[in-house]
XYZ file of N, CA and C in Angstrom:
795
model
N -3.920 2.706 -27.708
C -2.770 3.393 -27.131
C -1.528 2.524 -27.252
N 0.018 2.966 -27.389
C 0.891 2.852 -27.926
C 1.457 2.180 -26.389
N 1.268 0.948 -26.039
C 1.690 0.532 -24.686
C 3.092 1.338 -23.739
N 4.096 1.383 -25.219
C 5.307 1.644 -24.655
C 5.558 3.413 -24.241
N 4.202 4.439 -24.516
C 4.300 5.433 -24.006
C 3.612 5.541 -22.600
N 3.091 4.990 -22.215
C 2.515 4.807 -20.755
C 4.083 4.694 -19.634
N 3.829 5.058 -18.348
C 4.378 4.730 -17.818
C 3.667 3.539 -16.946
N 2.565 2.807 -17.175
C 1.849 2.158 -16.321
C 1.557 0.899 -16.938
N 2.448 -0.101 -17.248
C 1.267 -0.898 -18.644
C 1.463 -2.628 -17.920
N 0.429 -3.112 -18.121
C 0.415 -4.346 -17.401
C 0.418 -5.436 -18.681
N 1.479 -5.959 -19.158
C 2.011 -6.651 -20.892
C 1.701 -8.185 -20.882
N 0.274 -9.019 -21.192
C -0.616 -10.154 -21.078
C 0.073 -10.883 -20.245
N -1.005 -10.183 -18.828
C -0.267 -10.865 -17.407
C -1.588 -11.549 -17.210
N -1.233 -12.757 -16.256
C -2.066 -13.747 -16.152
C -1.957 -13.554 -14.698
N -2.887 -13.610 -13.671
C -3.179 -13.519 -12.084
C -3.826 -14.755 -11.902
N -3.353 -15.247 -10.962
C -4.040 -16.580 -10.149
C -4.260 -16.607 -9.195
N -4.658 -17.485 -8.253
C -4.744 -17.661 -6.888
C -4.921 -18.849 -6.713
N -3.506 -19.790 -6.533
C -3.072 -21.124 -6.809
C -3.644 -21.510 -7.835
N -4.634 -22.441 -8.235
C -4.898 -22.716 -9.270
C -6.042 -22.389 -10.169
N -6.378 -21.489 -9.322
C -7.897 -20.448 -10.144
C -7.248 -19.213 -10.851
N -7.281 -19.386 -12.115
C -7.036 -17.737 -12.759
C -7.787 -16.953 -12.974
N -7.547 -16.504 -12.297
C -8.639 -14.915 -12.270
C -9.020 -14.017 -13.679
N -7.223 -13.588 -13.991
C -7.319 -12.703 -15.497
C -6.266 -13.873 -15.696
N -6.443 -13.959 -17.652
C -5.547 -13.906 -18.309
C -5.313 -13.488 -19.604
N -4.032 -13.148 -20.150
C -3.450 -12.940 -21.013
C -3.599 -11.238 -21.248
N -3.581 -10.211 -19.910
C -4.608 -9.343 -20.083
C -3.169 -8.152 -20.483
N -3.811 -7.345 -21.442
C -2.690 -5.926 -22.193
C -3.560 -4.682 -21.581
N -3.039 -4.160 -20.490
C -3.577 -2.322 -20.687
C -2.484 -1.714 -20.294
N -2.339 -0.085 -20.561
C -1.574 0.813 -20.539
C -2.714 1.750 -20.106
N -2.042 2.226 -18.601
C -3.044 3.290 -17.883
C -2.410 4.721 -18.741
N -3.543 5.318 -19.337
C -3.463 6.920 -19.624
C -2.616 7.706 -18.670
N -1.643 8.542 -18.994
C -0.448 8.855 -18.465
C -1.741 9.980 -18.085
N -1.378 11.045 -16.501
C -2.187 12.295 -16.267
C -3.583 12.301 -16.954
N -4.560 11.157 -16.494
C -5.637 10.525 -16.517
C -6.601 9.974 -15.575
N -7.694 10.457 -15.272
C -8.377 9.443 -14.243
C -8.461 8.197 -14.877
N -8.609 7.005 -15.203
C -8.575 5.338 -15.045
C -9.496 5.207 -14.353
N -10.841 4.214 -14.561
C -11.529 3.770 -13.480
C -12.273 2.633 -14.667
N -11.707 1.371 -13.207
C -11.841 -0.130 -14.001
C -13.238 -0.317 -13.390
N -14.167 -0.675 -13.997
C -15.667 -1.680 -13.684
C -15.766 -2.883 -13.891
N -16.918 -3.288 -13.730
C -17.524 -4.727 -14.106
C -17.652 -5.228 -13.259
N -18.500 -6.754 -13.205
C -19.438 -7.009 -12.142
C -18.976 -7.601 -11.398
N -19.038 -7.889 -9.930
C -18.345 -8.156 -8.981
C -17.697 -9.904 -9.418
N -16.559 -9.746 -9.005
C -15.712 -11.095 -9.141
C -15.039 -11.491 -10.376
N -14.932 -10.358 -11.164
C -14.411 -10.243 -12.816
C -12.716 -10.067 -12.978
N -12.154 -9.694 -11.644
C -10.672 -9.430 -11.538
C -10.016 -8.443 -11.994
N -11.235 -7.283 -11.466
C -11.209 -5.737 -11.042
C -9.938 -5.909 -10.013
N -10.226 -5.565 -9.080
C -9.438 -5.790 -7.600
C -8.203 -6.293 -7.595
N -8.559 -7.459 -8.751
C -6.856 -8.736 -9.141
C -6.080 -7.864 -9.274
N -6.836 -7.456 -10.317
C -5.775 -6.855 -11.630
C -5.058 -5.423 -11.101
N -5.940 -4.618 -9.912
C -5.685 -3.472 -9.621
C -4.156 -3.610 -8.624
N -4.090 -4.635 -8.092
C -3.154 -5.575 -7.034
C -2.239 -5.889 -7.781
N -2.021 -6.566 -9.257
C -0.963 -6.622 -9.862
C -0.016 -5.566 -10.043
N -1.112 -4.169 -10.391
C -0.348 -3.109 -11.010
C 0.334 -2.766 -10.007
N 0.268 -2.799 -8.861
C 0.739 -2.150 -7.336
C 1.760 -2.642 -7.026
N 1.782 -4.275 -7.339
C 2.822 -5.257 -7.501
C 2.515 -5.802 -5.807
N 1.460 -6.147 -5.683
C 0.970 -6.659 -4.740
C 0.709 -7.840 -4.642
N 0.210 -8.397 -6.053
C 0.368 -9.799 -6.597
C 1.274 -9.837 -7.696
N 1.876 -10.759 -7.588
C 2.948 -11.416 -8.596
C 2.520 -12.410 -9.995
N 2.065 -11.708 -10.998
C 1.535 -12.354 -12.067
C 2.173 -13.542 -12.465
N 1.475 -14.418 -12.962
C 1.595 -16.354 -12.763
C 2.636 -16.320 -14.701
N 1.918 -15.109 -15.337
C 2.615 -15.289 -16.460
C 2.765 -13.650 -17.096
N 3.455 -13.076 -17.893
C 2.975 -11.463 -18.372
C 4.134 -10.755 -17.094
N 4.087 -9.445 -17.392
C 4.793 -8.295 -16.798
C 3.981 -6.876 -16.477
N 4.545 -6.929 -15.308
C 3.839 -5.235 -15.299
C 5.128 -4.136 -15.244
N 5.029 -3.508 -16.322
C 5.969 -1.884 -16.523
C 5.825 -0.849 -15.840
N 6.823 -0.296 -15.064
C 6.637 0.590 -14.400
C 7.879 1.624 -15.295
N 7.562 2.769 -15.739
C 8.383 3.632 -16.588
C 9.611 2.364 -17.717
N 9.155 2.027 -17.945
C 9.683 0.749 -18.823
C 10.471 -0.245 -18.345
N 10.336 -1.058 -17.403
C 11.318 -1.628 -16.318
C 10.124 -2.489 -16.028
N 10.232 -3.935 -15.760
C 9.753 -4.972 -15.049
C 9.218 -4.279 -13.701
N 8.390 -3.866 -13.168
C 7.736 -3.862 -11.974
C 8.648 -4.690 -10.378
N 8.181 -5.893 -10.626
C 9.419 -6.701 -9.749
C 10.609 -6.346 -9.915
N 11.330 -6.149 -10.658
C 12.806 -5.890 -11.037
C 13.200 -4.881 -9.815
N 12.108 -4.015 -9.855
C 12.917 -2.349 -9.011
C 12.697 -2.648 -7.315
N 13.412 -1.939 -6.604
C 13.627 -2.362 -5.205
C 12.168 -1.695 -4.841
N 11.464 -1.937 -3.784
C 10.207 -1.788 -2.912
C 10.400 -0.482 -2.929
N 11.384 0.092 -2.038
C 11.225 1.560 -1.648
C 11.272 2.740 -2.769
N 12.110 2.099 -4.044
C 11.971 2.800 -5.294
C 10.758 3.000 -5.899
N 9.933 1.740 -5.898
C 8.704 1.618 -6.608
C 7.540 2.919 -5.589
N 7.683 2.705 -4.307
C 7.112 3.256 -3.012
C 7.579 4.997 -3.501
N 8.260 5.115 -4.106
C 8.410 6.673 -4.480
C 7.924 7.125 -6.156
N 7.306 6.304 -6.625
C 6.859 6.426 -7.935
C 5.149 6.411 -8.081
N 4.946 5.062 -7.421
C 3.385 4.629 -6.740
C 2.649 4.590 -5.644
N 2.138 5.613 -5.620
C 0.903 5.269 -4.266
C -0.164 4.472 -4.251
N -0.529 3.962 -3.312
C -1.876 2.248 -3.529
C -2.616 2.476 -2.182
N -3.921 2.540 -2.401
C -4.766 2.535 -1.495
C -5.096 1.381 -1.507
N -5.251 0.685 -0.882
C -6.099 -0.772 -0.838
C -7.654 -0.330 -0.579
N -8.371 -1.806 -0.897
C -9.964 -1.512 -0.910
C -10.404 -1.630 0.847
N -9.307 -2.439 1.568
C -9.898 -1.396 3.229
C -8.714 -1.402 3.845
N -8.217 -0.521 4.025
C -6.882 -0.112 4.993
C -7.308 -0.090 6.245
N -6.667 -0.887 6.791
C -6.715 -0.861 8.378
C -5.467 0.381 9.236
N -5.948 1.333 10.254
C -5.031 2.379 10.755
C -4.762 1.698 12.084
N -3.511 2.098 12.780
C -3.221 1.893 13.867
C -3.885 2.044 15.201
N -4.761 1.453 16.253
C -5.264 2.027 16.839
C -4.559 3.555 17.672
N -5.322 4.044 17.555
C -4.898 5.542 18.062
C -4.165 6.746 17.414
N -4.085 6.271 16.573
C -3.093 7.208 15.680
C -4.190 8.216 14.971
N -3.128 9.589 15.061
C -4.058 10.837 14.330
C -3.953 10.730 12.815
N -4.550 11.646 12.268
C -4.496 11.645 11.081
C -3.168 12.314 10.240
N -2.643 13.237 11.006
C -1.767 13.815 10.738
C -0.046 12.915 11.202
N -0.147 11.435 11.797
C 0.782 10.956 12.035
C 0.599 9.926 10.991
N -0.529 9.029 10.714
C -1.172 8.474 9.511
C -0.599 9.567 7.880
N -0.551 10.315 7.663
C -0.020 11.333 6.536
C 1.204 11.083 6.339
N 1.977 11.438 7.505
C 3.005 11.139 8.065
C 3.969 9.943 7.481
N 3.131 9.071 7.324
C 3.638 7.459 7.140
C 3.694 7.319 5.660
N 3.247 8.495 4.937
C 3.116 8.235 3.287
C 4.751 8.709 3.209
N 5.773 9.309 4.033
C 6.606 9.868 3.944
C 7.946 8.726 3.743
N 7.868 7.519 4.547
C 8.620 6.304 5.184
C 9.261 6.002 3.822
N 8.995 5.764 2.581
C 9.618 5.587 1.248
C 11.018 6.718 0.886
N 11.359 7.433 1.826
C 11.927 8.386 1.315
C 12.753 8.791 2.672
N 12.631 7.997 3.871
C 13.261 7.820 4.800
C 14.385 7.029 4.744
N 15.360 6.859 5.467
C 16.804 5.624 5.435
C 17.503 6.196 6.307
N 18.638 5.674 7.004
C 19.358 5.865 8.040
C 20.408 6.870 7.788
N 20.617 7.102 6.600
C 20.919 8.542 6.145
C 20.363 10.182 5.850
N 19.187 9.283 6.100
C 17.895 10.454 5.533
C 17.312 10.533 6.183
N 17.038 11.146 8.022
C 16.396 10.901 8.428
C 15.045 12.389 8.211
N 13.620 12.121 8.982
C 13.077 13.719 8.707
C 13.524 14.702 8.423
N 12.609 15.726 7.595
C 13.368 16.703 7.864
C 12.480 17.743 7.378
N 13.004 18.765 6.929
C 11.610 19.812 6.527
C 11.032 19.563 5.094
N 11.830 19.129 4.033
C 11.049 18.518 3.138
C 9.913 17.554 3.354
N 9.939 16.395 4.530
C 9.162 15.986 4.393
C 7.778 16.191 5.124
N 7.809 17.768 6.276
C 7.210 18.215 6.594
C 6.441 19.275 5.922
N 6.772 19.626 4.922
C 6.058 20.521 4.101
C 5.875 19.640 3.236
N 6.245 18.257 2.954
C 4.922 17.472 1.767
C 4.002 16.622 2.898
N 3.566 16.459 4.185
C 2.850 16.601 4.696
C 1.427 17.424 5.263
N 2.183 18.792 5.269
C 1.225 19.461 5.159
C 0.679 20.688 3.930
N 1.495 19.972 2.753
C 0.573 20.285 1.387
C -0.451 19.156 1.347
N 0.219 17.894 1.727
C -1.013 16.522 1.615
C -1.741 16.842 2.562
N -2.238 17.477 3.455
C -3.153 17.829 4.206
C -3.883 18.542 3.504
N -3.394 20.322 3.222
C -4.248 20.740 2.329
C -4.780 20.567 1.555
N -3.906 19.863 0.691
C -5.169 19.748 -0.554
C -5.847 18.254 -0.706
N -5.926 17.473 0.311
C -7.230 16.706 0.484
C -7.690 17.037 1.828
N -7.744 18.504 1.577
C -8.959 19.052 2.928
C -9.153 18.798 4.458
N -7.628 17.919 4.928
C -7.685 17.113 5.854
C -6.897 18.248 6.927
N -6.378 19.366 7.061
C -5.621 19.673 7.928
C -6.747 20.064 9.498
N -7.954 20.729 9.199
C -8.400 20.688 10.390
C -8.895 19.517 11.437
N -8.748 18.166 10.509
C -8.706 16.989 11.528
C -7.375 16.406 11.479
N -6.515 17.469 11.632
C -4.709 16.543 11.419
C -4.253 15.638 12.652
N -5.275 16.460 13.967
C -4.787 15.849 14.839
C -5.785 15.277 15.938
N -6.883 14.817 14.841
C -7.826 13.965 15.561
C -7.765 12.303 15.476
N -8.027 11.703 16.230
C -7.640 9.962 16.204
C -8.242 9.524 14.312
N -8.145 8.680 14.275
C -8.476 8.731 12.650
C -9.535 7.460 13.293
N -9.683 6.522 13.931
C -10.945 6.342 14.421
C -11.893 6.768 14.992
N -11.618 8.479 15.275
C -13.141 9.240 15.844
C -13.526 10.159 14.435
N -13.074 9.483 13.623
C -13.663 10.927 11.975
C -14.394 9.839 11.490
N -15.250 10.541 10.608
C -16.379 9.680 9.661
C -15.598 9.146 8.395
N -16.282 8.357 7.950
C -16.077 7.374 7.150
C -15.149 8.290 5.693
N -16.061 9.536 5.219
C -15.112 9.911 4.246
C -14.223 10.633 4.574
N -14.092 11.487 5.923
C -12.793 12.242 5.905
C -12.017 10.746 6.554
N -12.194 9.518 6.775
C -11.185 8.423 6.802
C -10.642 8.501 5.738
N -11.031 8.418 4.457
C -11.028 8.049 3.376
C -10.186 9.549 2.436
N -10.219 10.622 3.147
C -9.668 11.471 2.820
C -7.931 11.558 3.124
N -7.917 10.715 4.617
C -6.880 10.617 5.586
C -6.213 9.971 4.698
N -6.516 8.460 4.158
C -6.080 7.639 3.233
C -5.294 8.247 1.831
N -5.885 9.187 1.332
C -5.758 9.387 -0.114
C -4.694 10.452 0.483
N -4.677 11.142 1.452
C -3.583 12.261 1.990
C -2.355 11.410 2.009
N -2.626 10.275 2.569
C -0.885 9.387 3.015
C -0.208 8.677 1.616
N -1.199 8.926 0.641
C -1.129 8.466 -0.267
C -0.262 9.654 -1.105
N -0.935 10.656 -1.061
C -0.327 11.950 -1.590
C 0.981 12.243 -1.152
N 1.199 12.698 0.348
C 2.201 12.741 1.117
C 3.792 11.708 0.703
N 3.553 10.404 -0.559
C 4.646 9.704 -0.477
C 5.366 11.109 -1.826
N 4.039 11.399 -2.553
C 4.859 12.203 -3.187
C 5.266 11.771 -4.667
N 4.163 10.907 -5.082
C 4.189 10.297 -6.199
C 3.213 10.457 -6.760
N 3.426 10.645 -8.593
C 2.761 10.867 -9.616
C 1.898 9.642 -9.868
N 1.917 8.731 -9.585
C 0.756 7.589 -9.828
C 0.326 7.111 -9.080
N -1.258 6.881 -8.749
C -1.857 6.910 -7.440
C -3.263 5.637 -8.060
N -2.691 4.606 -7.187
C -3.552 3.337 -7.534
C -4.808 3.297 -6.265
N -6.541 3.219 -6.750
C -7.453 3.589 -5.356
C -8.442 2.077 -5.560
N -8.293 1.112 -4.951
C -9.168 0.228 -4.781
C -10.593 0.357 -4.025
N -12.000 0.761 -5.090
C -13.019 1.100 -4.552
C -12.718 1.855 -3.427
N -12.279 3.320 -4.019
C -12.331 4.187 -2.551
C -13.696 5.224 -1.888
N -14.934 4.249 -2.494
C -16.125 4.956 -2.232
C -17.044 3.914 -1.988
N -16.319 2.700 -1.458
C -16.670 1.514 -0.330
C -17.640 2.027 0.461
N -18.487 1.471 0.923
C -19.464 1.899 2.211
C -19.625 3.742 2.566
N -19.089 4.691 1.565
C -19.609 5.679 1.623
C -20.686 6.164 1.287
N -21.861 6.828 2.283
C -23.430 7.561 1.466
C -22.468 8.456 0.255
N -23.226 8.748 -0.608
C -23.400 9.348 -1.608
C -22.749 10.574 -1.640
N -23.000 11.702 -0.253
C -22.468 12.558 -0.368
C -21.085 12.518 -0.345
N -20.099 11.628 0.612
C -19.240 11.507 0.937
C -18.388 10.475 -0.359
N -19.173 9.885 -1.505
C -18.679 9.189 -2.518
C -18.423 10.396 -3.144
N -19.332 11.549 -3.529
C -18.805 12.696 -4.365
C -17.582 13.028 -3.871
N -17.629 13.112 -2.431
C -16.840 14.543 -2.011
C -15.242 13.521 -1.779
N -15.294 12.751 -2.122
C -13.887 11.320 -2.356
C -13.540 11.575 -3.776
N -13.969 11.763 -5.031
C -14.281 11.601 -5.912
C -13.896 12.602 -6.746
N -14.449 14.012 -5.791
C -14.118 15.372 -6.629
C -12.385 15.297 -5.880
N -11.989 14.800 -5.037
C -10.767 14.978 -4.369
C -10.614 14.532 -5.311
N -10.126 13.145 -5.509
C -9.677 12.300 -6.718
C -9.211 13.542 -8.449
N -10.672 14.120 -8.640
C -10.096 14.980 -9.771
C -9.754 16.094 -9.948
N -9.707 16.684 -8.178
C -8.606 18.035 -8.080
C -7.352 17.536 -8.135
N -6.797 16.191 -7.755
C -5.586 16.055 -7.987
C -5.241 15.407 -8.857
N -5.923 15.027 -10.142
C -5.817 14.797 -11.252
C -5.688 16.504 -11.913
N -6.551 17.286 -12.189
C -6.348 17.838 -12.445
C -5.702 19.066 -11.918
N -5.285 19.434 -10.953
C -4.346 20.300 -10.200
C -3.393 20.307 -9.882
N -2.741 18.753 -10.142
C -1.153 18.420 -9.429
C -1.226 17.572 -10.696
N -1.696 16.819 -11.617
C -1.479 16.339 -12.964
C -0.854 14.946 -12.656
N -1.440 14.071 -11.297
C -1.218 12.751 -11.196
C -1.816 11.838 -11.875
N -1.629 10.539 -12.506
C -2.177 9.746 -13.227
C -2.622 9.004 -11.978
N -4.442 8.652 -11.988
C -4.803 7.776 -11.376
C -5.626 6.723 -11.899
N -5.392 5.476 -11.506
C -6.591 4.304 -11.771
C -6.954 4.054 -10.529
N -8.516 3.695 -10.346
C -9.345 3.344 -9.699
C -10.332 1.834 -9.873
N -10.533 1.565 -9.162
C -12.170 0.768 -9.160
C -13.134 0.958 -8.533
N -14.151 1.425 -9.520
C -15.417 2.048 -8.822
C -16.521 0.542 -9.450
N -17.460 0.724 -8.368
C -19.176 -0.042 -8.798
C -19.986 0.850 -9.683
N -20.042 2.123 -8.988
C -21.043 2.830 -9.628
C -20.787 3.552 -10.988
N -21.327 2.723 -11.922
C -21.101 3.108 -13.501
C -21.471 4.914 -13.695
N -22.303 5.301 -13.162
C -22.539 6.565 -13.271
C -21.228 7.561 -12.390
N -21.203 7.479 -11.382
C -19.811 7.888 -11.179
C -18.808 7.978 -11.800
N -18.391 6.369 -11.948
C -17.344 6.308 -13.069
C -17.318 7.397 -14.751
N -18.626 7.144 -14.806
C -18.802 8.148 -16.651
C -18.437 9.434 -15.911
N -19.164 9.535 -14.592
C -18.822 11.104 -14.833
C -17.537 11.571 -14.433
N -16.346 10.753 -13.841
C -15.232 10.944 -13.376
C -14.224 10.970 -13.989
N -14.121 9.497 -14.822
C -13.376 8.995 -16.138
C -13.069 9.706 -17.065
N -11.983 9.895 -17.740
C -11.235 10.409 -18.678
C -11.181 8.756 -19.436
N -10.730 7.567 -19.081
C -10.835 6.582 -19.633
C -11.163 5.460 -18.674
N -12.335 4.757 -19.446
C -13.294 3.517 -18.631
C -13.003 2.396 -18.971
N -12.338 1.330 -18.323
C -12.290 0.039 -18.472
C -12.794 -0.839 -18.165
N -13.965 -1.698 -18.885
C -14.979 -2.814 -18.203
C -13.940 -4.179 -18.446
N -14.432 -4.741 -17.510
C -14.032 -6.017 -17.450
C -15.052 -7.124 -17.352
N -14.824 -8.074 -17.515
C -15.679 -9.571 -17.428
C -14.891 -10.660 -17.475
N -15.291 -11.677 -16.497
C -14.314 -12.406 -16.603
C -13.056 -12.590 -16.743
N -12.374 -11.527 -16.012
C -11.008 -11.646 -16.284
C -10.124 -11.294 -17.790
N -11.225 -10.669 -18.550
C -10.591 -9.877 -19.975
C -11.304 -8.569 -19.880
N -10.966 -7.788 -20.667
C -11.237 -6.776 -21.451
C -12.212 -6.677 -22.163
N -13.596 -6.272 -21.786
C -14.311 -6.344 -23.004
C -14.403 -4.552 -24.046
N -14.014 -3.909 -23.388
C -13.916 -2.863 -24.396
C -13.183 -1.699 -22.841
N -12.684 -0.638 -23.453
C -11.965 0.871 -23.012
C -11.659 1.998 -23.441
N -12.332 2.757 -23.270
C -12.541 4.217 -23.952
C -12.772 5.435 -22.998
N -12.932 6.422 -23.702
C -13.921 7.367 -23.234
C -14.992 6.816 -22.732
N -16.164 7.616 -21.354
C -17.263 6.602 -21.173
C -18.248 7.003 -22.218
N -18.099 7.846 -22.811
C -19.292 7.657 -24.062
C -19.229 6.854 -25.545
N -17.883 6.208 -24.815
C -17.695 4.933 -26.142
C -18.112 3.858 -25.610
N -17.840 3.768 -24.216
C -17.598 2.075 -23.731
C -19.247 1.830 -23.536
N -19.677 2.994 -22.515
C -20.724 2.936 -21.840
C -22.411 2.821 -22.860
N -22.438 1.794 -23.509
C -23.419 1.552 -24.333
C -24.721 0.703 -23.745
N -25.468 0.274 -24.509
C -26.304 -0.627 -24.209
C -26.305 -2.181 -24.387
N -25.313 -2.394 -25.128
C -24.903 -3.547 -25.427
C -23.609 -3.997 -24.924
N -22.920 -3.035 -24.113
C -22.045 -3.264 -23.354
C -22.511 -3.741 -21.842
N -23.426 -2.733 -21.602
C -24.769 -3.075 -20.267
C -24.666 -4.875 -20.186
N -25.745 -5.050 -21.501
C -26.122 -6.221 -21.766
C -25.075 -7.196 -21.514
N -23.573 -7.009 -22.189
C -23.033 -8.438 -22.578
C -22.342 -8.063 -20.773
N -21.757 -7.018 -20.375
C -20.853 -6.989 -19.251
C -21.852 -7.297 -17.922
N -22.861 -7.019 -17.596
C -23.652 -6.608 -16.855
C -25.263 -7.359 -16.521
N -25.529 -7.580 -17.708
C -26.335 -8.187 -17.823
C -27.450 -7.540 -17.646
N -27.605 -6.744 -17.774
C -28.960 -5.589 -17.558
C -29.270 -4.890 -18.786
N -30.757 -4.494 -18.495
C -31.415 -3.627 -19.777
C -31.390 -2.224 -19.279
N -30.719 -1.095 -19.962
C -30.741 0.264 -19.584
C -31.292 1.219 -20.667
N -31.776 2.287 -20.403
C -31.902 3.192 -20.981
C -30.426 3.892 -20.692
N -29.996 4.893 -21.684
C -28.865 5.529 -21.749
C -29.030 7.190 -22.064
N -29.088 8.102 -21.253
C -28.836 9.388 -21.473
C -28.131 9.963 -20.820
N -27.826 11.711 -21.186
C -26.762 12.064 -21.124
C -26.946 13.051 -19.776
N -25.852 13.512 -18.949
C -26.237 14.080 -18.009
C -26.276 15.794 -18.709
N -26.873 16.389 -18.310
C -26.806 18.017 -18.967
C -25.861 18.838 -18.116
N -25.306 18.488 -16.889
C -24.511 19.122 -16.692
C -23.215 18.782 -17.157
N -22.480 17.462 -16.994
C -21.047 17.136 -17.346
C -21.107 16.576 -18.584
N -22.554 16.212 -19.470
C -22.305 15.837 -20.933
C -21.900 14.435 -20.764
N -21.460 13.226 -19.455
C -21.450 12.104 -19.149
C -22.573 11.257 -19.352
N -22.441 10.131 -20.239
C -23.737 9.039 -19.874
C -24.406 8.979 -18.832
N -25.354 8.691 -18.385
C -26.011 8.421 -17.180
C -27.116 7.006 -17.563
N -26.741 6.133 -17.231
C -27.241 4.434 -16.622
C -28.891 4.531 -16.547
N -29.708 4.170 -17.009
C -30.846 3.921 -16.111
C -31.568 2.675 -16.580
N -31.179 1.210 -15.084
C -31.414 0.454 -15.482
C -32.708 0.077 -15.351
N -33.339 -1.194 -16.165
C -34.817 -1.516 -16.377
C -34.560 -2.664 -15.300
N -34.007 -4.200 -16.036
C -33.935 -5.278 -15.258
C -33.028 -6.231 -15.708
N -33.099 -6.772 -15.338
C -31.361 -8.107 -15.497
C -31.920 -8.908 -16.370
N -31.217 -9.148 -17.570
C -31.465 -10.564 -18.782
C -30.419 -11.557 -18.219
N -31.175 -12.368 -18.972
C -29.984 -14.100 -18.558
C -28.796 -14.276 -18.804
């Protein structure tokens, strides 16, 4: 992909953490109106790298582009109306509903000139609807379960009202059912509102079946990114992962499906 048509491209940025580098020298351009979902095995600079793009960390060397513009360059509240960022655990206010939590995706678009108003009450409660959240709008967001939390999240996220939506493992400590039902949200609003999202998921099978484009990582590079029926091989298993899999296809979504044997050296 042609870096400079992305609006998302992170141009061989190097991440540290004082003197440990995590990634370096690393080039991607997130698929414009695309699910994105980065893998690889824990401590590879998944998470880093997802934090750079957000501009959460400040790369040690490299640039991250936001619609062709230095990332740092643009003021906070500008960037805050372009990008939404879930972090991998958001902490909520004690007591606060879900529908005042929504609410807060709005604050980018607030100023002492601008105060509420009905625009930003009707992109509140479209971000309710369509991540399924309006019949708990006005329940504490510490008495709901773990995925309509997680629904609450991706709503305040929606609610800023921006086309690019960054999700750090947003199927963390969710059972299974509640990882789908995070997941299919994720690609109604990929595909229904036509937002570009990147993610980081664990579960490789998820990921194939979610992904429009899969990015493994290791060690802080790139080892390959595609479609998941390019990336997702057996020798990708092997070198990223370190495991022996069988590889078939699912019959309903036509996605790879993982099935591992046991871990090589």
């Amino acid at each position: 992909m042609n870096i400079s048509s992305s609006r998302l491209v992170a141009d061989r940025i190097t991440l540290s953490y004082g003197e440990r580098v995590v990634v370096e020298d690393l080039t991607l351009a997130i698929p414009d109106q695309k699910i994105t979902v980065v893998v690889g095995p824990n401590a590879c600079g998944k998470s880093t790298f997802l934090r750079a793009l957000a501009r959460l960390l400040a790369p040690a060397a490299g640039t991250v582009l936001l619609d062709g513009k230095a990332i740092s360059e643009r003021p906070s509240r500008e960037v805050a109306q372009i990008l939404g960022v879930l972090p991998q655990t958001p902490i909520a206010p004690e007591g606060i509903t879900v529908r005042d939590l929504v609410s807060r995706g709005r604050h980018p678009h607030q100023s002492w000139w601008r105060q509420w108003g009905d625009a930003d009450a009707d992109a509140v409660a479209q971000a309710l609807e369509a991540t399924g959240t309006t019949e708990i709008a006005d329940r504490d967001v510490d008495e709901i379960s773990g995925g309509q939390r997680q629904r609450a999240w991706i709503a305040m996220a929606v609610a800023q009202g921006t086309d690019l939506l960054l999700l750090d493992e947003p199927t963390t400590y969710l059972d299974l059912a509640h990882q789908l039902d995070v997941l299919e949200l994720v690609a109604t609003l990929n595909r229904e509102h036509g937002r570009t999202i990147a993610l980081v998921l664990h579960d490789l099978n998820l990921a194939s079946r979610y992904a429009h484009h899969i990015v493994a990582m290791r060690a802080g590079r790139i080892v390959a990114q595609g479609r998941p029926d390019e990336v997702i091989t057996t020798d990708l298993l092997r070198e990223v992962f370190n495991i022996e899999a069988t590889i078939v296809t699912d019959p309903m979504s036509g996605a790879p499906v993982v099935l591992p044997h046991r871990t090589v050296a």
